[in-house]
Amino acid sequence: MATDLVILPPPPPEAVHRNLAARSGEVETRVLEAFAATLRVKMPGGLALAAVGGFGRRELFPYSDVDLLLLTASDSAMPPKGAISAFLQMLWDGGFRPSHSVHSLDDCVKEHSDNVEFTISLMDRRFLAGDQALYGSLDERLKSFLAKRGAAIAQQIAALAVGRRAKFQGTIYHLEPNIKDTPGGLRDLHTARWLQAIEPRESAPALNAALDFLAGIRIRLHELAGRDQNVLSFDSQDALSDQPASLMREYYRHARVVDRAVREGIEAATEKPGTLIGRFHEWRSRLSTNEFTVSRDRVLLRSHQPPAGLGLFEFVGRHQLRLAPDTLERLTGFKPQTTWADWKRLLGLPKPAAGLRAMQETGALAAALPEWRNIECLVVRDFYHRYTVDEHTLVAIASLESVTDGRFAELFAEIEDPALIRFALLMHDIGKGSGRDHCQVALEVARDVMTRLGAPDADRSVVEFLVERHLEMSSVMTSRDLHDGSTALALAERIGTIERLKLLTMITYADISAVNPQAMTPWRLEQLWRVYLLAHQELTKELETARIHSPEGVSPERARFLEGLPMRYLRIHSSAEIEGHLALARQLESRPVAVEIEHQRGIYKLTLLSHDRPALFASVAGAISSFGLNILKVEAFTNAAGIVVDTFTFADPHRTLELNPTEVERLRGVVRRVLEGKQEAEKLLRGRPKPLLPSKARLKPRVAVKNDVSEHATLIEIVAEDRPGLLYDLARAISTAGCNIEVVLIDTEAHKALDVFYVTQQGQKLAEAAQEGLRESLLAACSATH
């Protein structure tokens, strides 16, 4: 028969004080009795008994160890071992857990680099019994010792705290925290007080309320377990409150105060002027601007009000700084008014996590995105996740800043706009705790947020896809047969494009990595990479094999235009873009080539339609390169009527088109004349010598030629160091080999060219000899220098 759970809430502050004092008093009485019956009899002088550690602070919990110091005048005047054993035996028999040490007076006032804990314990000392004059000498000499060597001791205490905190990933937001040792717990609270005692700071926050709360929790944990048990487990949370979520939110609120205090203390102890880190932080003060002052690696505001938008947090993220205590105070109640452009700038930084952490710490993240409050300090119980939902999200974003596996690091470098992944991660679990499918709720929230911020349709589409499908690849990894060909086909259909596959792979990598430090096992890493390769292969094959046939719901004119184009065309182009292409196609009734050039967000896009002809692609690539423009991305398709739809995206590094608007029209004219056979691309390029590649190229070129991917064409995949004119050289090598380019997908990221061609020779796949010859020609083109 089930019984109702009896709730045992934490005691109020006054009860906490009474409990600790009563326990300490009870133990003290028994310790004094044992000392009088054993050690005092054998050594009436030259021996003092002191309480240290928690016992010295009169903070004994129900099942805490009883820390004791037996102090002697010298190493040669030690108490008899038999008397010590009898003393300890009486305490054990009384149900206590004594933890003792025997030290001479001289030993207590010197550094113990291999036992810093002993010096720390002496900071909470108090006299119990024995030679009071001897203890008085310890008191005086220890004060003098700490006055002289306090800085060194503080550094040792700080180093000990840093090492302990690292075992818990330096975060307070654990679902089942250890009240004593987790960051923000009692050990941190005492560390902050020890550092404050050695080197007082005016700005140190008050910790009394946090001590009352944490001590109350620890008392109850001991009582529930009947032993020294300090983990606030899910079962313990239920036992302490009928609203465990509220209990945990209160815990995190107090833990934040402690965490801030100990971090400030650690920084003060370890970043002294003249030390290596101190000199580095002094040098970093040069980063100061007319809005911010940088002092000891912390940011101070020059004015009373922070700048509008996310400028402060972008500055923190860009330079990996921290906010000064004064800045934290000034940001109380700060509500940044943000736009999509503000978020793109912050999240587009190489390492934006520091800026987001600063926003979280100050409350600015929830102020800028009120929806964030839905997951702030939210505990969602399972035995897999270790952190609260908001912490998991920030850890996921940070994980992309230190991708250690070379394959995934390379993949992430290929992503054109990493800010979109990071914003999707910011939203991906924001639907948790709603009682509904969290992916669907997160999608709805993300749509509302992006509407409010004014995100453009293209960015919204990507983020919405990632938020809605962020569990897709994880599901395939764990619940699908990767040897079944239908698995890759189904996944490719749901993802749609290679670009989205890369984005989804990296959001999956981040999501798994942030579950807990051991979640991304080597096996999971290999499984994720395998799923990526399967989907990539399927999407690459689909470029040529999946074609549009008899499209429904469109006009006859549009249906004729779409017939035979790859399915990818529909996935990457909006209805408005397709209508624009159709308008260009109408121009072909009166001219052989239709060309349009647009300037979009710092890059240019050239779209051309023409009837297919030999070397068409190479000619256009050469014409664009002859202007000193860098081709970044290309989509080249042909429909059933033989109309080529090519889109070249390129950068203008020398601002030739921007500073000379007439050059845009000249470029349009050159492309037309090249395609009409009135100019030769090769001659245009002769006047622009290619830059020399580094003596040791950063990337060794790779060319793969595959005949088993498509029924009708040969697939060529090229990865090479990008350079001006590379695409022209590759396309010319293909044309020179007598091959026709059927489909092209070109991408360039981080100086790496990622090129996919589907080619035929006389309407057929390439024979084996032709494959090898073309491969050698393409490798030569990748390495060509002029």
PDB file of C-alpha atoms in Angstrom, residues 287-485:
ATOM      1  CA  LEU A 287      41.562  47.523 -25.078  1.00  0.00           C
ATOM      2  CA  SER A 288      39.727  50.411 -23.374  1.00  0.00           C
ATOM      3  CA  THR A 289      37.414  52.479 -25.593  1.00  0.00           C
ATOM      4  CA  ASN A 290      35.430  55.690 -25.239  1.00  0.00           C
ATOM      5  CA  GLU A 291      32.585  53.556 -23.776  1.00  0.00           C
ATOM      6  CA  PHE A 292      34.473  50.987 -21.692  1.00  0.00           C
ATOM      7  CA  THR A 293      37.522  50.908 -19.445  1.00  0.00           C
ATOM      8  CA  VAL A 294      39.396  47.605 -19.114  1.00  0.00           C
ATOM      9  CA  SER A 295      41.118  47.104 -15.771  1.00  0.00           C
ATOM     10  CA  ARG A 296      42.597  43.775 -14.657  1.00  0.00           C
ATOM     11  CA  ASP A 297      40.710  42.035 -17.470  1.00  0.00           C
ATOM     12  CA  ARG A 298      37.381  43.371 -16.273  1.00  0.00           C
ATOM     13  CA  VAL A 299      35.123  45.857 -18.022  1.00  0.00           C
ATOM     14  CA  LEU A 300      33.999  49.096 -16.370  1.00  0.00           C
ATOM     15  CA  LEU A 301      31.469  51.506 -17.852  1.00  0.00           C
ATOM     16  CA  ARG A 302      32.670  55.049 -18.535  1.00  0.00           C
ATOM     17  CA  SER A 303      29.134  56.426 -18.177  1.00  0.00           C
ATOM     18  CA  HIS A 304      26.415  55.619 -15.668  1.00  0.00           C
ATOM     19  CA  GLN A 305      24.253  53.974 -18.326  1.00  0.00           C
ATOM     20  CA  PRO A 306      25.398  51.076 -20.530  1.00  0.00           C
ATOM     21  CA  PRO A 307      25.263  51.619 -24.284  1.00  0.00           C
ATOM     22  CA  ALA A 308      22.094  50.588 -26.077  1.00  0.00           C
ATOM     23  CA  GLY A 309      21.803  47.190 -27.661  1.00  0.00           C
ATOM     24  CA  LEU A 310      24.319  44.412 -27.041  1.00  0.00           C
ATOM     25  CA  GLY A 311      27.473  46.486 -27.511  1.00  0.00           C
ATOM     26  CA  LEU A 312      28.804  45.802 -23.995  1.00  0.00           C
ATOM     27  CA  PHE A 313      28.335  42.050 -24.295  1.00  0.00           C
ATOM     28  CA  GLU A 314      29.758  42.006 -27.803  1.00  0.00           C
ATOM     29  CA  PHE A 315      32.858  43.780 -26.401  1.00  0.00           C
ATOM     30  CA  VAL A 316      33.120  41.162 -23.636  1.00  0.00           C
ATOM     31  CA  GLY A 317      32.804  38.294 -26.123  1.00  0.00           C
ATOM     32  CA  ARG A 318      35.154  39.780 -28.688  1.00  0.00           C
ATOM     33  CA  HIS A 319      37.983  40.228 -26.170  1.00  0.00           C
ATOM     34  CA  GLN A 320      37.079  37.407 -23.738  1.00  0.00           C
ATOM     35  CA  LEU A 321      36.753  39.741 -20.754  1.00  0.00           C
ATOM     36  CA  ARG A 322      34.632  39.790 -17.594  1.00  0.00           C
ATOM     37  CA  LEU A 323      32.414  42.417 -16.081  1.00  0.00           C
ATOM     38  CA  ALA A 324      33.737  44.303 -13.058  1.00  0.00           C
ATOM     39  CA  PRO A 325      31.663  44.155  -9.827  1.00  0.00           C
ATOM     40  CA  ASP A 326      30.759  47.827 -10.284  1.00  0.00           C
ATOM     41  CA  THR A 327      29.481  47.087 -13.790  1.00  0.00           C
ATOM     42  CA  LEU A 328      27.402  44.180 -12.502  1.00  0.00           C
ATOM     43  CA  GLU A 329      25.769  46.545 -10.012  1.00  0.00           C
ATOM     44  CA  ARG A 330      25.080  49.203 -12.649  1.00  0.00           C
ATOM     45  CA  LEU A 331      23.441  46.648 -14.924  1.00  0.00           C
ATOM     46  CA  THR A 332      20.804  45.791 -12.334  1.00  0.00           C
ATOM     47  CA  GLY A 333      17.482  46.194 -14.117  1.00  0.00           C
ATOM     48  CA  PHE A 334      19.149  46.894 -17.489  1.00  0.00           C
ATOM     49  CA  LYS A 335      16.879  45.929 -20.374  1.00  0.00           C
ATOM     50  CA  PRO A 336      18.712  46.078 -23.703  1.00  0.00           C
ATOM     51  CA  GLN A 337      16.609  46.949 -26.732  1.00  0.00           C
ATOM     52  CA  THR A 338      17.882  44.671 -29.467  1.00  0.00           C
ATOM     53  CA  THR A 339      17.464  43.978 -33.155  1.00  0.00           C
ATOM     54  CA  TRP A 340      18.303  40.934 -35.224  1.00  0.00           C
ATOM     55  CA  ALA A 341      21.462  42.703 -36.388  1.00  0.00           C
ATOM     56  CA  ASP A 342      22.589  43.064 -32.746  1.00  0.00           C
ATOM     57  CA  TRP A 343      22.228  39.332 -32.145  1.00  0.00           C
ATOM     58  CA  LYS A 344      23.941  38.466 -35.416  1.00  0.00           C
ATOM     59  CA  ARG A 345      26.959  40.580 -34.462  1.00  0.00           C
ATOM     60  CA  LEU A 346      27.243  39.010 -31.016  1.00  0.00           C
ATOM     61  CA  LEU A 347      26.629  35.422 -32.110  1.00  0.00           C
ATOM     62  CA  GLY A 348      28.814  35.831 -35.178  1.00  0.00           C
ATOM     63  CA  LEU A 349      31.916  36.349 -33.028  1.00  0.00           C
ATOM     64  CA  PRO A 350      34.440  33.492 -32.933  1.00  0.00           C
ATOM     65  CA  LYS A 351      33.739  33.036 -29.190  1.00  0.00           C
ATOM     66  CA  PRO A 352      30.454  34.671 -28.144  1.00  0.00           C
ATOM     67  CA  ALA A 353      29.833  32.460 -25.079  1.00  0.00           C
ATOM     68  CA  ALA A 354      31.609  34.926 -22.745  1.00  0.00           C
ATOM     69  CA  GLY A 355      29.214  37.661 -23.844  1.00  0.00           C
ATOM     70  CA  LEU A 356      26.191  35.424 -23.315  1.00  0.00           C
ATOM     71  CA  ARG A 357      27.507  34.421 -19.876  1.00  0.00           C
ATOM     72  CA  ALA A 358      27.773  38.089 -18.962  1.00  0.00           C
ATOM     73  CA  MET A 359      24.186  38.608 -20.130  1.00  0.00           C
ATOM     74  CA  GLN A 360      23.012  35.660 -18.041  1.00  0.00           C
ATOM     75  CA  GLU A 361      24.886  36.853 -14.952  1.00  0.00           C
ATOM     76  CA  THR A 362      23.419  40.354 -15.120  1.00  0.00           C
ATOM     77  CA  GLY A 363      19.877  39.317 -16.039  1.00  0.00           C
ATOM     78  CA  ALA A 364      20.209  41.056 -19.399  1.00  0.00           C
ATOM     79  CA  LEU A 365      19.592  37.827 -21.315  1.00  0.00           C
ATOM     80  CA  ALA A 366      16.127  37.376 -19.825  1.00  0.00           C
ATOM     81  CA  ALA A 367      15.489  41.127 -20.144  1.00  0.00           C
ATOM     82  CA  ALA A 368      16.349  41.111 -23.857  1.00  0.00           C
ATOM     83  CA  LEU A 369      14.595  37.777 -24.500  1.00  0.00           C
ATOM     84  CA  PRO A 370      11.752  37.470 -21.946  1.00  0.00           C
ATOM     85  CA  GLU A 371      11.091  33.946 -23.209  1.00  0.00           C
ATOM     86  CA  TRP A 372      14.424  32.932 -21.659  1.00  0.00           C
ATOM     87  CA  ARG A 373      12.783  33.075 -18.223  1.00  0.00           C
ATOM     88  CA  ASN A 374      10.853  29.933 -19.181  1.00  0.00           C
ATOM     89  CA  ILE A 375      14.037  27.872 -18.851  1.00  0.00           C
ATOM     90  CA  GLU A 376      16.051  29.911 -16.357  1.00  0.00           C
ATOM     91  CA  CYS A 377      17.205  27.535 -13.577  1.00  0.00           C
ATOM     92  CA  LEU A 378      14.736  24.984 -14.963  1.00  0.00           C
ATOM     93  CA  VAL A 379      15.304  21.434 -13.733  1.00  0.00           C
ATOM     94  CA  VAL A 380      14.068  18.767 -16.142  1.00  0.00           C
ATOM     95  CA  ARG A 381      14.737  15.447 -14.521  1.00  0.00           C
ATOM     96  CA  ASP A 382      16.426  12.590 -16.283  1.00  0.00           C
ATOM     97  CA  PHE A 383      19.490  10.504 -15.608  1.00  0.00           C
ATOM     98  CA  TYR A 384      21.298  11.735 -18.700  1.00  0.00           C
ATOM     99  CA  HIS A 385      21.367  15.531 -18.479  1.00  0.00           C
ATOM    100  CA  ARG A 386      23.521  17.047 -15.757  1.00  0.00           C
ATOM    101  CA  TYR A 387      22.638  20.740 -16.011  1.00  0.00           C
ATOM    102  CA  THR A 388      19.612  22.998 -15.852  1.00  0.00           C
ATOM    103  CA  VAL A 389      18.079  23.778 -19.235  1.00  0.00           C
ATOM    104  CA  ASP A 390      19.537  27.296 -19.466  1.00  0.00           C
ATOM    105  CA  GLU A 391      23.003  26.067 -18.490  1.00  0.00           C
ATOM    106  CA  HIS A 392      22.802  23.219 -21.006  1.00  0.00           C
ATOM    107  CA  THR A 393      22.020  25.801 -23.684  1.00  0.00           C
ATOM    108  CA  LEU A 394      25.000  28.007 -22.835  1.00  0.00           C
ATOM    109  CA  VAL A 395      27.325  25.005 -22.568  1.00  0.00           C
ATOM    110  CA  ALA A 396      26.135  23.859 -26.018  1.00  0.00           C
ATOM    111  CA  ILE A 397      26.975  27.241 -27.544  1.00  0.00           C
ATOM    112  CA  ALA A 398      30.367  27.261 -25.821  1.00  0.00           C
ATOM    113  CA  SER A 399      31.141  23.734 -27.057  1.00  0.00           C
ATOM    114  CA  LEU A 400      31.376  25.057 -30.627  1.00  0.00           C
ATOM    115  CA  GLU A 401      34.289  27.263 -29.546  1.00  0.00           C
ATOM    116  CA  SER A 402      36.514  24.278 -28.771  1.00  0.00           C
ATOM    117  CA  VAL A 403      35.707  21.500 -31.231  1.00  0.00           C
ATOM    118  CA  THR A 404      38.620  19.122 -30.744  1.00  0.00           C
ATOM    119  CA  ASP A 405      37.793  16.513 -33.392  1.00  0.00           C
ATOM    120  CA  GLY A 406      39.390  17.677 -36.627  1.00  0.00           C
ATOM    121  CA  ARG A 407      36.553  16.428 -38.835  1.00  0.00           C
ATOM    122  CA  PHE A 408      33.894  18.414 -37.018  1.00  0.00           C
ATOM    123  CA  ALA A 409      36.173  21.444 -36.615  1.00  0.00           C
ATOM    124  CA  GLU A 410      36.659  21.456 -40.385  1.00  0.00           C
ATOM    125  CA  LEU A 411      32.933  21.041 -40.945  1.00  0.00           C
ATOM    126  CA  PHE A 412      32.130  23.962 -38.645  1.00  0.00           C
ATOM    127  CA  ALA A 413      34.647  26.136 -40.492  1.00  0.00           C
ATOM    128  CA  GLU A 414      32.713  25.446 -43.713  1.00  0.00           C
ATOM    129  CA  ILE A 415      29.504  26.969 -42.344  1.00  0.00           C
ATOM    130  CA  GLU A 416      28.814  30.351 -43.856  1.00  0.00           C
ATOM    131  CA  ASP A 417      26.871  31.923 -40.988  1.00  0.00           C
ATOM    132  CA  PRO A 418      27.587  30.271 -37.596  1.00  0.00           C
ATOM    133  CA  ALA A 419      25.453  32.925 -35.865  1.00  0.00           C
ATOM    134  CA  LEU A 420      22.366  31.060 -37.106  1.00  0.00           C
ATOM    135  CA  ILE A 421      23.463  27.833 -35.392  1.00  0.00           C
ATOM    136  CA  ARG A 422      24.082  29.702 -32.152  1.00  0.00           C
ATOM    137  CA  PHE A 423      20.737  31.474 -32.224  1.00  0.00           C
ATOM    138  CA  ALA A 424      19.035  28.147 -32.953  1.00  0.00           C
ATOM    139  CA  LEU A 425      20.832  26.665 -29.939  1.00  0.00           C
ATOM    140  CA  LEU A 426      19.647  29.615 -27.850  1.00  0.00           C
ATOM    141  CA  MET A 427      16.086  28.633 -28.814  1.00  0.00           C
ATOM    142  CA  HIS A 428      16.320  24.850 -29.175  1.00  0.00           C
ATOM    143  CA  ASP A 429      15.199  23.863 -25.668  1.00  0.00           C
ATOM    144  CA  ILE A 430      13.233  26.970 -24.770  1.00  0.00           C
ATOM    145  CA  GLY A 431      10.028  24.932 -25.002  1.00  0.00           C
ATOM    146  CA  LYS A 432      10.995  22.580 -22.179  1.00  0.00           C
ATOM    147  CA  GLY A 433       8.825  22.638 -19.080  1.00  0.00           C
ATOM    148  CA  SER A 434       5.750  23.582 -21.126  1.00  0.00           C
ATOM    149  CA  GLY A 435       4.093  20.182 -20.871  1.00  0.00           C
ATOM    150  CA  ARG A 436       4.008  19.905 -24.671  1.00  0.00           C
ATOM    151  CA  ASP A 437       6.415  18.676 -27.330  1.00  0.00           C
ATOM    152  CA  HIS A 438       9.336  20.965 -26.545  1.00  0.00           C
ATOM    153  CA  CYS A 439      10.536  21.064 -30.171  1.00  0.00           C
ATOM    154  CA  GLN A 440       7.182  22.367 -31.363  1.00  0.00           C
ATOM    155  CA  VAL A 441       6.912  24.905 -28.546  1.00  0.00           C
ATOM    156  CA  ALA A 442      10.496  26.043 -29.169  1.00  0.00           C
ATOM    157  CA  LEU A 443       9.662  26.506 -32.853  1.00  0.00           C
ATOM    158  CA  GLU A 444       6.677  28.698 -31.967  1.00  0.00           C
ATOM    159  CA  VAL A 445       8.761  30.760 -29.529  1.00  0.00           C
ATOM    160  CA  ALA A 446      11.604  31.135 -32.036  1.00  0.00           C
ATOM    161  CA  ARG A 447       9.163  32.398 -34.674  1.00  0.00           C
ATOM    162  CA  ASP A 448       7.755  35.001 -32.291  1.00  0.00           C
ATOM    163  CA  VAL A 449      11.204  36.133 -31.178  1.00  0.00           C
ATOM    164  CA  MET A 450      12.555  36.449 -34.727  1.00  0.00           C
ATOM    165  CA  THR A 451       9.458  38.357 -35.807  1.00  0.00           C
ATOM    166  CA  ARG A 452       9.978  40.787 -32.950  1.00  0.00           C
ATOM    167  CA  LEU A 453      13.672  41.184 -33.771  1.00  0.00           C
ATOM    168  CA  GLY A 454      13.049  41.690 -37.483  1.00  0.00           C
ATOM    169  CA  ALA A 455      14.945  38.669 -38.797  1.00  0.00           C
ATOM    170  CA  PRO A 456      14.919  38.313 -42.595  1.00  0.00           C
ATOM    171  CA  ASP A 457      13.042  35.394 -44.134  1.00  0.00           C
ATOM    172  CA  ALA A 458      16.186  33.510 -45.172  1.00  0.00           C
ATOM    173  CA  ASP A 459      17.613  33.543 -41.628  1.00  0.00           C
ATOM    174  CA  ARG A 460      14.252  32.676 -40.117  1.00  0.00           C
ATOM    175  CA  SER A 461      13.886  29.670 -42.379  1.00  0.00           C
ATOM    176  CA  VAL A 462      17.261  28.250 -41.315  1.00  0.00           C
ATOM    177  CA  VAL A 463      16.724  28.817 -37.586  1.00  0.00           C
ATOM    178  CA  GLU A 464      13.210  27.384 -37.684  1.00  0.00           C
ATOM    179  CA  PHE A 465      14.476  24.286 -39.467  1.00  0.00           C
ATOM    180  CA  LEU A 466      17.253  23.743 -36.909  1.00  0.00           C
ATOM    181  CA  VAL A 467      15.016  24.286 -33.888  1.00  0.00           C
ATOM    182  CA  GLU A 468      12.287  21.985 -35.175  1.00  0.00           C
ATOM    183  CA  ARG A 469      14.680  19.239 -36.331  1.00  0.00           C
ATOM    184  CA  HIS A 470      17.454  19.489 -33.736  1.00  0.00           C
ATOM    185  CA  LEU A 471      16.801  15.920 -32.511  1.00  0.00           C
ATOM    186  CA  GLU A 472      16.630  14.422 -36.011  1.00  0.00           C
ATOM    187  CA  MET A 473      20.185  13.129 -36.282  1.00  0.00           C
ATOM    188  CA  SER A 474      20.340  11.985 -32.652  1.00  0.00           C
ATOM    189  CA  SER A 475      17.236   9.915 -33.288  1.00  0.00           C
ATOM    190  CA  VAL A 476      18.758   8.319 -36.375  1.00  0.00           C
ATOM    191  CA  MET A 477      21.965   7.549 -34.450  1.00  0.00           C
ATOM    192  CA  THR A 478      20.145   5.665 -31.724  1.00  0.00           C
ATOM    193  CA  SER A 479      17.039   4.172 -33.316  1.00  0.00           C
ATOM    194  CA  ARG A 480      17.746   3.487 -36.984  1.00  0.00           C
ATOM    195  CA  ASP A 481      19.703   0.826 -38.852  1.00  0.00           C
ATOM    196  CA  LEU A 482      22.520   2.742 -40.526  1.00  0.00           C
ATOM    197  CA  HIS A 483      23.131  -0.193 -42.872  1.00  0.00           C
ATOM    198  CA  ASP A 484      19.615   0.141 -44.291  1.00  0.00           C
ATOM    199  CA  GLY A 485      19.730   2.282 -47.433  1.00  0.00           C
TER     200      GLY A 485
END
